[in-house]
Amino acid sequence: MDRRIEDYAIIGDEQTAALIGRDGSVDWLCLPRFDSAACFARLLGDEDNGHWRLAPKDATGPCTRRAYRPDTLVLDTEWETPHGAVRVTDLMPQRDRAPDVVRIVEGLRGSVTMRSTLRLRFDYGSVVPWVRRSDGHRVAVAGPDSVWLRSEPEVHTWGEDFGTHAEFTVTAGQQVAFVLTWHPSHEPRPPLVNPHESLRHSVADWRAWTARCRYDGPHRDAVIRSLITLKALTYKPTGGIVAAPTTSLPEELGGVRNWDYRYCWLRDSTLTLGALTAAGYVEEAEAWRDWLLRAVAGDPADLQIMYGLAGERRLTEYEVPWLSGFAGTAPVRVGNDAVRQLQLDVYGEVMDSLALARRAGLHSRPDVWALQVALLEFLRTAWRQPDEGLWEVRGGRRQFTHSKVMVWVAADRAVRALESYPQLEGDLEGWRELRDEVHREVCEKGYDAERNTFTQSYGSPELDASLLLVARVGFLPPHDPRVTGTIDAIRAELSHHGFLRRYTADEAVVDGLPGGEGTFLVCSFWLADALHATGRRKEAEELFERLVERTNDVGLLSEEYDPVADRQLGNFPQAFSHIGLVNTALALYGDDGAG
């Protein structure tokens, strides 16, 4: 079966996540955290790199149907066979001590023989564990990792081909539940969870959470699914939100643009806060804000563009040569060297996020203003430097226009704070001068008057979809001719079958990498926002409709989309894409659909 990225669905426990294919196979799972080594890595290799398939014995292709239970992260997958029908319900319950994967098989009609094939391969598919029996359980151990597999009622299992297998038959109304539990191998087995109680609690907890959503406009199901996905990508102990739960899903099949996204990017901060607060999720917004404050604490000169789940700074990139890559697209990478890049726009993102948090009435922190002052004082001397920009190019630093616009945002938010909160202390006149100076330079050097558009970097002919944010951040009013000219130029030059690329079609000129990529989904959401802001609501709504249609059968989006092959590309599911969906829905329909 030709696997596609959109064939997958996600389950998770807000500390890690599993990807499950249409064939009933768990093909990706990192334990115990999002950024831990995978114990199922078939997603980036083959069956010998680890997976857990639970499906009818004779099934050779995808399921008949699947769907999340409404307003939950509980997945139901069903098969119709010549002998009957069966459902597998997958979930990861909120953990007490250890992560659990719960898979419940239920007969719906007739009699169906099921087959379970479990191949655990620790350290990204490279380590075969030693498996033994203990009290009716299968226990797999290798180095620091230990995994227990049990079933209720107990079914016979046997070892074969370095895997654990089981066959059993269910008739209508019968249920067999499997629970896979991980714990450090030097610790005793954690308490057993009741799979059926876990299912009931998970459904109730998710529905109570989604009931808090204030949005009630068009495509509410898509908005709810996006918010659930953002919640699933949250590392609950710290509040950090990973960009995606996967690494190295390709931006181009057969290309080299394969990156590790299991970390937290500062560039996502403002848009994430905006989506969460506007939709009614203040607690989650505060947790993200607090993660942000902890992560960026220290010398402003050392600010990174991304951090680990708990704010870790060292995310060293290396390749995993024994994995062939998704659809044979190598290399597979762990870690991300972009962590060492200079991206001046993140200073603006942090300042904007903290300003938004203040306006939204999030619980104040006494250290927030001191941090903002330190960031702005650093920018006062550093803002003229070239950088790698929003898209983390590896082709050398430039004077990226978007980066300078976000420097303006940093100064603007500081000025506005002093004007609105007289009790705060700062260099109001000096920051106003900085804001005005940056504004003048961007309008002079980042704008092409002949073409009536802002350009990707000073003096360059290239365009960049990030320039659609010029009006959104307040740099210029939406109806300024330079804004509308930029929108029209980007639509004309970056559009690909109705969706937007990030920048010029000749990517290697900009980012120093061979090959290309798909259209970048969040950029098309930004275009819809820009069209709406400039009064072209019908065009914005039509684009939004097309974007919602790009979600897979369970409502998920990856980072990119190939409109020619009609397939998703890049890491999956992607927080940035789902943030874009929520924010565009709120922009288009929020006055009627959000309180």
XYZ file of C-alpha atoms in Angstrom:
595
model
C 0.000 0.000 0.000
C 1.317 3.421 -0.993
C 1.431 5.280 2.311
C 0.546 8.968 2.356
C 1.043 11.399 5.201
C -2.686 12.093 5.330
C -3.325 8.381 5.968
C -2.474 8.972 9.614
C -4.425 10.027 12.681
C -3.026 11.119 16.035
C -3.736 10.072 19.597
C -1.858 11.427 22.606
C -1.723 12.146 26.322
C -0.304 15.713 26.244
C 3.218 14.423 26.774
C 3.708 12.357 23.642
C 1.684 11.188 20.660
C 1.208 8.171 18.400
C 0.391 8.144 14.679
C -1.974 5.406 13.508
C -2.497 4.524 9.849
C -5.666 3.545 8.019
C -4.437 -0.057 8.181
C -4.667 -0.083 11.980
C -0.915 0.171 12.525
C 0.725 2.416 15.102
C 3.702 3.527 13.017
C 5.165 6.323 15.162
C 5.487 6.674 18.921
C 8.195 8.299 21.030
C 8.305 7.383 24.726
C 8.075 8.900 27.220
C 8.139 12.402 25.600
C 7.515 13.895 22.176
C 11.271 14.282 21.689
C 12.278 10.869 23.040
C 13.620 8.178 20.734
C 10.850 6.374 18.851
C 9.942 2.771 19.729
C 7.698 2.549 16.639
C 9.449 4.078 13.613
C 7.821 2.339 10.644
C 6.651 5.811 9.582
C 10.241 6.560 8.567
C 11.335 3.070 7.636
C 9.689 -0.334 7.394
C 7.994 -2.884 9.640
C 11.301 -3.998 11.112
C 11.779 -0.502 12.525
C 8.829 -0.994 14.867
C 5.028 -0.881 14.634
C 1.884 -2.341 16.192
C -0.832 -3.454 13.796
C -4.236 -4.513 15.112
C -6.683 -5.403 12.320
C -8.736 -8.266 10.880
C -6.487 -11.201 10.038
C -7.328 -11.178 6.345
C -7.269 -7.374 5.891
C -4.604 -6.362 3.390
C -5.557 -2.720 2.853
C -6.998 0.246 4.689
C -9.972 0.249 7.019
C -13.537 0.740 5.821
C -14.036 3.943 7.815
C -12.584 5.808 10.758
C -13.413 8.907 12.787
C -12.716 10.573 16.071
C -15.515 10.407 18.567
C -17.055 13.893 18.418
C -15.117 16.511 20.398
C -12.443 14.026 21.565
C -9.046 12.592 20.672
C -10.448 9.051 20.815
C -10.169 7.306 17.431
C -12.590 4.649 16.135
C -11.461 2.527 13.162
C -13.897 0.064 11.572
C -13.567 -2.794 9.108
C -16.317 -4.530 7.149
C -15.296 -8.096 6.256
C -17.119 -10.975 4.526
C -17.695 -12.500 7.957
C -18.673 -9.462 9.994
C -17.710 -6.009 11.202
C -15.321 -4.888 13.931
C -14.183 -1.664 15.553
C -10.819 -0.775 17.120
C -10.867 2.178 19.522
C -7.500 3.829 20.152
C -6.556 6.337 22.842
C -3.783 7.426 25.174
C -5.353 8.253 28.551
C -4.081 11.139 30.649
C -1.166 9.607 32.457
C -0.670 9.345 36.188
C 2.911 8.065 36.169
C 3.447 6.156 32.950
C 2.256 6.507 29.341
C -0.301 3.945 28.134
C -1.618 3.089 24.690
C -5.103 1.558 24.948
C -6.603 -0.382 22.020
C -10.087 -1.844 22.463
C -11.462 -4.310 19.897
C -15.252 -4.629 19.718
C -17.270 -6.973 17.533
C -20.086 -5.163 15.733
C -21.603 -7.876 13.536
C -20.920 -11.503 12.696
C -17.591 -13.071 13.655
C -14.189 -11.547 12.856
C -10.759 -13.044 13.495
C -8.278 -10.359 14.514
C -4.496 -10.321 14.308
C -2.171 -8.282 16.528
C 1.463 -7.871 15.444
C 3.696 -5.940 17.827
C 7.303 -5.164 16.920
C 8.989 -2.934 19.474
C 12.225 -1.355 18.279
C 13.766 1.148 20.649
C 16.116 3.999 19.684
C 14.406 4.902 16.397
C 13.958 1.345 15.199
C 17.504 0.133 15.841
C 17.317 -1.855 19.108
C 15.472 -5.184 19.396
C 14.375 -5.719 23.020
C 14.504 -8.909 25.043
C 10.913 -10.149 25.529
C 9.705 -12.417 28.321
C 6.463 -13.406 30.051
C 5.499 -12.180 33.520
C 2.127 -12.764 35.209
C 0.409 -13.216 31.868
C 2.015 -10.060 30.400
C 4.634 -9.674 27.735
C 7.571 -7.584 28.969
C 10.090 -6.063 26.557
C 13.333 -4.598 27.946
C 16.303 -2.922 26.288
C 18.645 -0.588 28.146
C 16.633 2.185 29.832
C 13.286 1.156 28.293
C 10.698 -1.325 29.474
C 7.295 -1.950 27.883
C 4.492 -4.178 29.196
C 1.707 -5.569 26.999
C -1.408 -7.122 28.452
C -4.917 -7.939 27.263
C -8.328 -8.141 28.957
C -9.524 -10.854 28.710
C -6.148 -12.509 28.243
C -5.473 -13.792 24.735
C -2.710 -16.164 23.694
C 0.445 -14.509 22.372
C 3.540 -15.987 20.809
C 6.917 -14.771 19.648
C 7.930 -14.962 16.003
C 10.268 -12.961 13.737
C 11.330 -10.775 16.663
C 7.721 -9.749 17.252
C 4.825 -10.579 19.550
C 1.723 -11.961 17.815
C -1.835 -12.798 18.799
C -4.956 -14.082 17.060
C -8.459 -14.082 18.507
C -12.056 -13.941 17.324
C -14.739 -11.459 18.388
C -18.462 -11.681 17.767
C -21.079 -8.948 18.059
C -20.846 -7.299 21.487
C -17.579 -8.953 22.519
C -14.613 -6.786 23.518
C -10.898 -7.439 23.911
C -8.730 -4.628 25.274
C -4.953 -4.270 24.928
C -2.811 -1.948 27.027
C 0.816 -1.131 26.243
C 2.649 0.629 29.091
C 6.156 2.125 29.148
C 8.325 2.803 32.197
C 12.053 3.161 32.947
C 13.519 -0.324 33.088
C 15.137 0.280 36.489
C 11.768 1.045 38.100
C 8.972 -1.388 39.036
C 5.952 -1.746 36.793
C 3.489 1.121 37.362
C -0.105 0.450 38.516
C -2.346 -1.079 35.870
C -4.985 1.094 34.226
C -8.490 -0.116 33.492
C -8.850 0.277 29.719
C -12.632 0.678 29.744
C -12.596 3.239 32.539
C -9.803 5.050 30.727
C -11.995 5.267 27.636
C -14.963 6.654 29.568
C -12.811 9.207 31.390
C -11.027 10.278 28.201
C -14.269 10.882 26.326
C -15.744 12.827 29.256
C -12.588 14.890 29.822
C -12.196 15.852 26.161
C -15.847 16.819 25.818
C -15.692 18.929 28.951
C -12.646 20.686 27.501
C -14.138 21.327 24.068
C -17.324 22.649 25.681
C -15.271 25.664 26.815
C -14.751 26.775 23.204
C -16.453 30.111 22.556
C -16.455 29.778 18.772
C -19.798 28.776 17.275
C -19.467 29.921 13.664
C -19.095 28.109 10.336
C -16.815 25.064 10.228
C -16.968 24.725 13.995
C -16.007 21.045 13.707
C -12.777 22.004 11.900
C -12.002 24.662 14.514
C -12.653 22.238 17.377
C -10.471 19.588 15.740
C -7.674 22.142 15.329
C -7.940 23.203 18.966
C -7.909 19.560 20.100
C -4.814 19.026 17.968
C -3.070 22.024 19.578
C -3.993 20.611 22.982
C -2.599 17.221 21.930
C 0.679 18.890 20.899
C 1.038 20.548 24.310
C 3.597 19.135 26.713
C 1.434 19.390 29.817
C 4.184 19.461 32.483
C 5.581 22.749 31.098
C 2.910 24.228 28.793
C 5.201 24.146 25.752
C 3.600 23.345 22.382
C 5.604 21.334 19.849
C 5.458 22.343 16.187
C 4.627 18.713 15.292
C 5.046 15.284 16.918
C 7.190 13.975 14.043
C 10.584 14.395 12.461
C 11.711 14.231 8.844
C 8.393 13.871 7.055
C 9.479 15.300 3.699
C 8.542 18.672 2.261
C 9.312 17.109 -1.130
C 9.227 13.388 -1.872
C 12.768 12.381 -2.763
C 14.160 15.712 -1.488
C 16.368 16.635 1.445
C 14.114 19.098 3.276
C 13.396 16.789 6.186
C 13.503 18.428 9.610
C 12.798 17.578 13.250
C 9.792 19.560 14.510
C 9.400 18.040 17.987
C 10.375 21.303 19.666
C 8.777 24.617 20.599
C 9.239 27.623 18.296
C 8.994 31.218 19.515
C 7.674 32.239 16.074
C 4.399 30.459 16.886
C 3.885 32.285 20.161
C 1.727 35.282 19.229
C -0.544 33.392 16.854
C -0.953 30.578 19.387
C -1.812 32.966 22.211
C -4.275 34.776 19.986
C -6.027 31.564 18.974
C -6.234 30.197 22.526
C -7.439 33.381 24.218
C -9.974 34.235 21.503
C -11.412 30.711 21.605
C -11.741 30.809 25.398
C -8.739 28.751 26.538
C -7.131 31.164 28.973
C -5.480 28.489 31.161
C -3.684 27.006 28.176
C -2.660 30.472 27.021
C -1.192 31.240 30.440
C 0.700 27.932 30.466
C 2.181 28.751 27.037
C 3.053 32.300 28.167
C 4.746 30.952 31.270
C 6.726 28.402 29.216
C 7.805 31.279 26.992
C 9.030 33.330 29.961
C 11.067 30.458 31.365
C 12.551 29.524 28.003
C 13.771 33.020 27.077
C 15.074 33.928 30.539
C 18.715 35.009 30.508
C 20.854 37.230 28.335
C 18.745 38.644 25.447
C 21.731 38.125 23.145
C 21.318 34.380 23.730
C 17.650 34.243 22.700
C 16.986 31.177 20.548
C 14.321 30.654 17.915
C 13.267 27.335 19.469
C 13.675 25.369 22.663
C 13.019 21.898 23.999
C 9.822 20.901 25.758
C 11.058 22.180 29.100
C 13.130 25.012 27.639
C 16.224 22.963 26.785
C 18.688 24.836 24.596
C 20.859 22.097 23.086
C 19.013 20.448 20.178
C 21.988 19.062 18.271
C 21.112 17.815 14.795
C 22.303 14.448 13.499
C 21.202 11.903 10.908
C 19.774 8.426 11.537
C 21.212 6.370 8.653
C 19.417 3.089 9.360
C 16.009 4.626 8.596
C 15.213 4.905 4.880
C 12.814 7.822 5.367
C 9.149 8.262 4.538
C 8.554 6.895 1.031
C 12.320 6.420 0.810
C 13.009 10.113 1.368
C 16.220 10.434 3.377
C 17.944 11.692 5.406
C 16.083 11.211 8.662
C 17.206 13.867 11.126
C 17.038 14.157 14.899
C 17.607 17.562 16.475
C 17.579 20.847 14.586
C 20.630 22.978 13.811
C 18.411 25.983 13.104
C 18.462 26.452 16.872
C 21.800 28.252 16.388
C 20.444 30.762 13.883
C 19.881 34.456 14.447
C 16.290 35.379 13.686
C 15.550 38.912 14.799
C 11.835 38.489 14.250
C 11.548 36.298 17.358
C 12.230 39.334 19.548
C 9.171 40.933 18.027
C 7.179 37.737 18.472
C 8.035 37.584 22.170
C 7.233 41.263 22.724
C 3.952 40.931 20.822
C 3.011 37.791 22.763
C 3.580 39.439 26.115
C 1.663 42.526 25.005
C -1.217 40.323 23.876
C -1.148 38.456 27.183
C -1.353 41.767 29.032
C -4.290 42.965 26.920
C -6.090 39.639 27.304
C -5.932 39.965 31.085
C -3.731 36.942 31.718
C -2.432 36.744 35.256
C 0.448 39.188 35.465
C 4.005 38.234 36.324
C 6.323 40.725 38.037
C 9.307 39.794 35.869
C 7.602 40.273 32.511
C 8.283 43.981 32.029
C 11.915 43.687 33.087
C 12.366 40.995 30.432
C 10.704 43.167 27.782
C 12.949 46.110 28.612
C 16.043 43.898 28.330
C 14.917 42.526 24.960
C 14.301 45.983 23.563
C 17.604 47.352 24.813
C 19.361 44.502 23.021
C 17.471 45.261 19.795
C 18.433 48.917 19.996
C 21.999 47.972 19.034
C 21.444 44.653 17.237
C 18.536 45.330 14.901
C 20.654 46.298 11.876
C 22.271 42.846 11.674
C 21.338 40.488 8.825
C 19.743 37.248 9.967
C 18.404 33.915 8.706
C 14.796 35.087 8.834
C 11.456 33.503 9.623
C 11.973 30.525 7.316
C 15.336 29.503 8.822
C 17.209 29.596 5.520
C 20.547 27.849 5.266
C 21.821 29.944 2.392
C 23.341 32.802 4.373
C 22.073 35.796 6.296
C 20.196 38.661 4.681
C 18.413 41.837 5.650
C 15.008 40.162 5.684
C 12.138 42.635 5.528
C 9.858 40.577 7.769
C 12.563 40.471 10.444
C 12.800 44.274 10.423
C 9.015 44.612 10.540
C 9.027 42.462 13.673
C 11.750 44.648 15.188
C 9.318 47.519 14.624
C 6.646 45.434 16.382
C 8.928 45.004 19.401
C 9.496 48.753 19.699
C 5.847 49.545 19.017
C 4.551 47.205 21.720
C 6.983 48.668 24.241
C 5.900 52.228 23.384
C 2.224 51.298 23.623
C 2.797 49.634 26.994
C 4.377 52.792 28.431
C 1.563 54.909 27.001
C -1.141 52.641 28.448
C 0.467 51.767 31.782
C 2.116 54.870 33.285
C 3.419 52.874 36.242
C 5.890 51.086 33.954
C 9.343 52.563 33.515
C 11.251 52.815 30.247
C 12.843 55.063 27.627
C 9.657 56.198 25.905
C 11.266 58.785 23.618
C 14.202 56.558 22.738
C 11.916 53.667 21.848
C 9.706 55.936 19.760
C 12.775 57.042 17.848
C 13.787 53.416 17.317
C 10.294 52.535 16.104
C 10.244 55.443 13.658
C 13.745 54.731 12.381
C 12.974 51.081 11.674
C 9.736 52.047 9.956
C 11.484 54.532 7.666
C 14.196 52.054 6.727
C 11.756 49.233 5.922
C 9.630 51.508 3.741
C 12.748 52.749 1.958
C 14.807 49.568 1.566
C 12.261 46.745 1.831
C 9.754 48.221 -0.616
C 9.913 48.092 -4.408
C 8.062 51.215 -5.584
C 8.162 50.192 -9.232
C 6.346 46.908 -8.522
C 4.357 48.351 -5.577
C 5.291 45.534 -3.217
C 7.458 44.800 -0.226
C 10.206 42.298 -1.023
C 11.718 39.433 0.883
C 14.929 41.259 1.740
C 16.443 44.653 1.101
C 17.153 45.187 -2.597
C 16.064 41.684 -3.634
C 13.477 40.855 -6.304
C 12.078 37.890 -4.361
C 8.704 37.982 -2.655
C 7.800 36.318 0.622
C 4.431 35.272 2.014
C 5.426 36.540 5.478
C 4.920 40.054 4.101
C 1.171 39.373 4.220
C 1.526 40.047 7.955
C 2.530 43.703 7.489
C -0.988 44.946 8.135
C -1.862 42.280 10.690
C 0.894 43.416 13.055
C -0.038 47.082 12.564
C 3.000 48.195 10.599
C 0.693 49.760 7.981
C -3.105 50.045 7.782
C -4.833 47.360 5.677
C -5.957 49.732 2.918
C -2.537 51.341 2.416
C -1.661 50.927 -1.293
C 1.642 49.317 -0.324
C -0.269 46.629 1.579
C -2.781 45.894 -1.172
C 0.009 45.981 -3.758
C 1.981 43.434 -1.765
C -1.054 41.154 -1.482
C -1.648 41.317 -5.235
C 2.017 40.700 -6.053
C 2.243 37.708 -3.717
C -0.934 36.210 -5.182
C 0.426 36.655 -8.676
C 3.961 35.340 -8.092
C 3.703 32.838 -5.230
C 0.366 31.226 -6.068
C 0.505 27.574 -7.115
C -2.835 26.076 -8.123
C -4.649 28.426 -5.772
C -2.376 28.030 -2.747
C 0.763 29.901 -1.690
C 4.417 28.977 -1.626
C 6.501 30.560 1.115
C 8.781 32.406 -1.268
C 10.165 32.390 -4.809
C 9.774 29.177 -6.784
C 13.563 28.885 -7.065
C 14.035 28.045 -3.402
C 17.739 27.280 -3.719
C 18.421 30.950 -4.463
C 17.097 31.840 -1.024
C 17.680 28.918 1.293
C 20.752 27.239 -0.174
C 19.087 23.831 -0.452
C 18.412 21.769 -3.587
C 14.942 20.782 -4.708
C 11.612 22.333 -3.883
C 8.637 21.942 -1.583
C 4.860 22.087 -1.538
C 2.636 25.053 -0.875
C 2.875 26.208 2.736
C -0.568 25.933 4.316
C -0.262 28.648 6.958
C 0.724 31.139 4.231
C -2.594 30.538 2.493
C -4.388 31.146 5.790
C -2.450 34.415 6.072
C -3.616 35.334 2.583
C -7.230 34.707 3.592
C -6.698 36.961 6.621
C -5.138 39.681 4.464
C -7.959 39.534 1.906
C -10.532 39.820 4.668
C -8.721 42.763 6.295
C -8.667 44.635 2.971
C -12.387 44.184 2.367
C -12.282 41.183 0.015
C -14.353 38.969 2.271
C -15.842 36.744 -0.430
C -12.385 35.861 -1.776
C -11.186 35.225 1.781
C -14.105 32.907 2.512
C -13.597 30.989 -0.739
C -9.924 30.444 0.059
C -10.759 29.385 3.610
C -13.265 26.847 2.260
C -10.599 25.348 -0.013
C -8.150 25.150 2.872
C -10.621 23.389 5.149
C -11.198 20.886 2.343
C -7.471 20.055 2.453
C -7.798 18.477 5.900
C -7.656 14.691 5.841
C -10.606 12.437 6.661
C -10.171 13.065 10.409
C -9.597 16.826 10.127
C -5.784 17.013 10.313
C -3.295 19.137 8.383
C 0.414 18.754 7.792
C 2.804 21.624 7.137
C 2.500 21.691 3.347
C 0.289 20.566 0.478
C 1.108 19.455 -3.055
C -1.857 20.616 -5.162
C -0.679 18.701 -8.251
C -0.364 15.300 -6.551
C -3.151 16.219 -4.086
C -1.223 15.035 -1.049
C 0.015 16.495 2.208
C 3.726 17.041 2.822
C 5.911 17.856 5.802
C 5.612 17.083 9.478
C 2.182 16.050 10.696
C -0.041 17.193 12.242
C 1.397 20.695 12.150
C 0.554 23.198 14.898
C 1.196 26.215 12.653
C -1.366 25.015 10.087
C -4.019 24.403 12.723
C -3.286 27.744 14.403
C -3.818 29.329 10.993
C -7.172 27.580 10.588
C -8.415 28.724 14.001
C -7.258 32.315 13.579
C -8.749 32.643 10.087
C -12.088 31.252 11.266
C -12.049 33.745 14.136
C -11.135 36.593 11.774
C -13.886 35.743 9.302
C -16.665 34.746 11.660
C -15.470 35.595 15.167
C -17.802 38.546 15.702
C -20.720 36.161 15.382
C -19.092 32.952 16.517
C -16.830 33.807 19.434
C -17.710 35.563 22.653
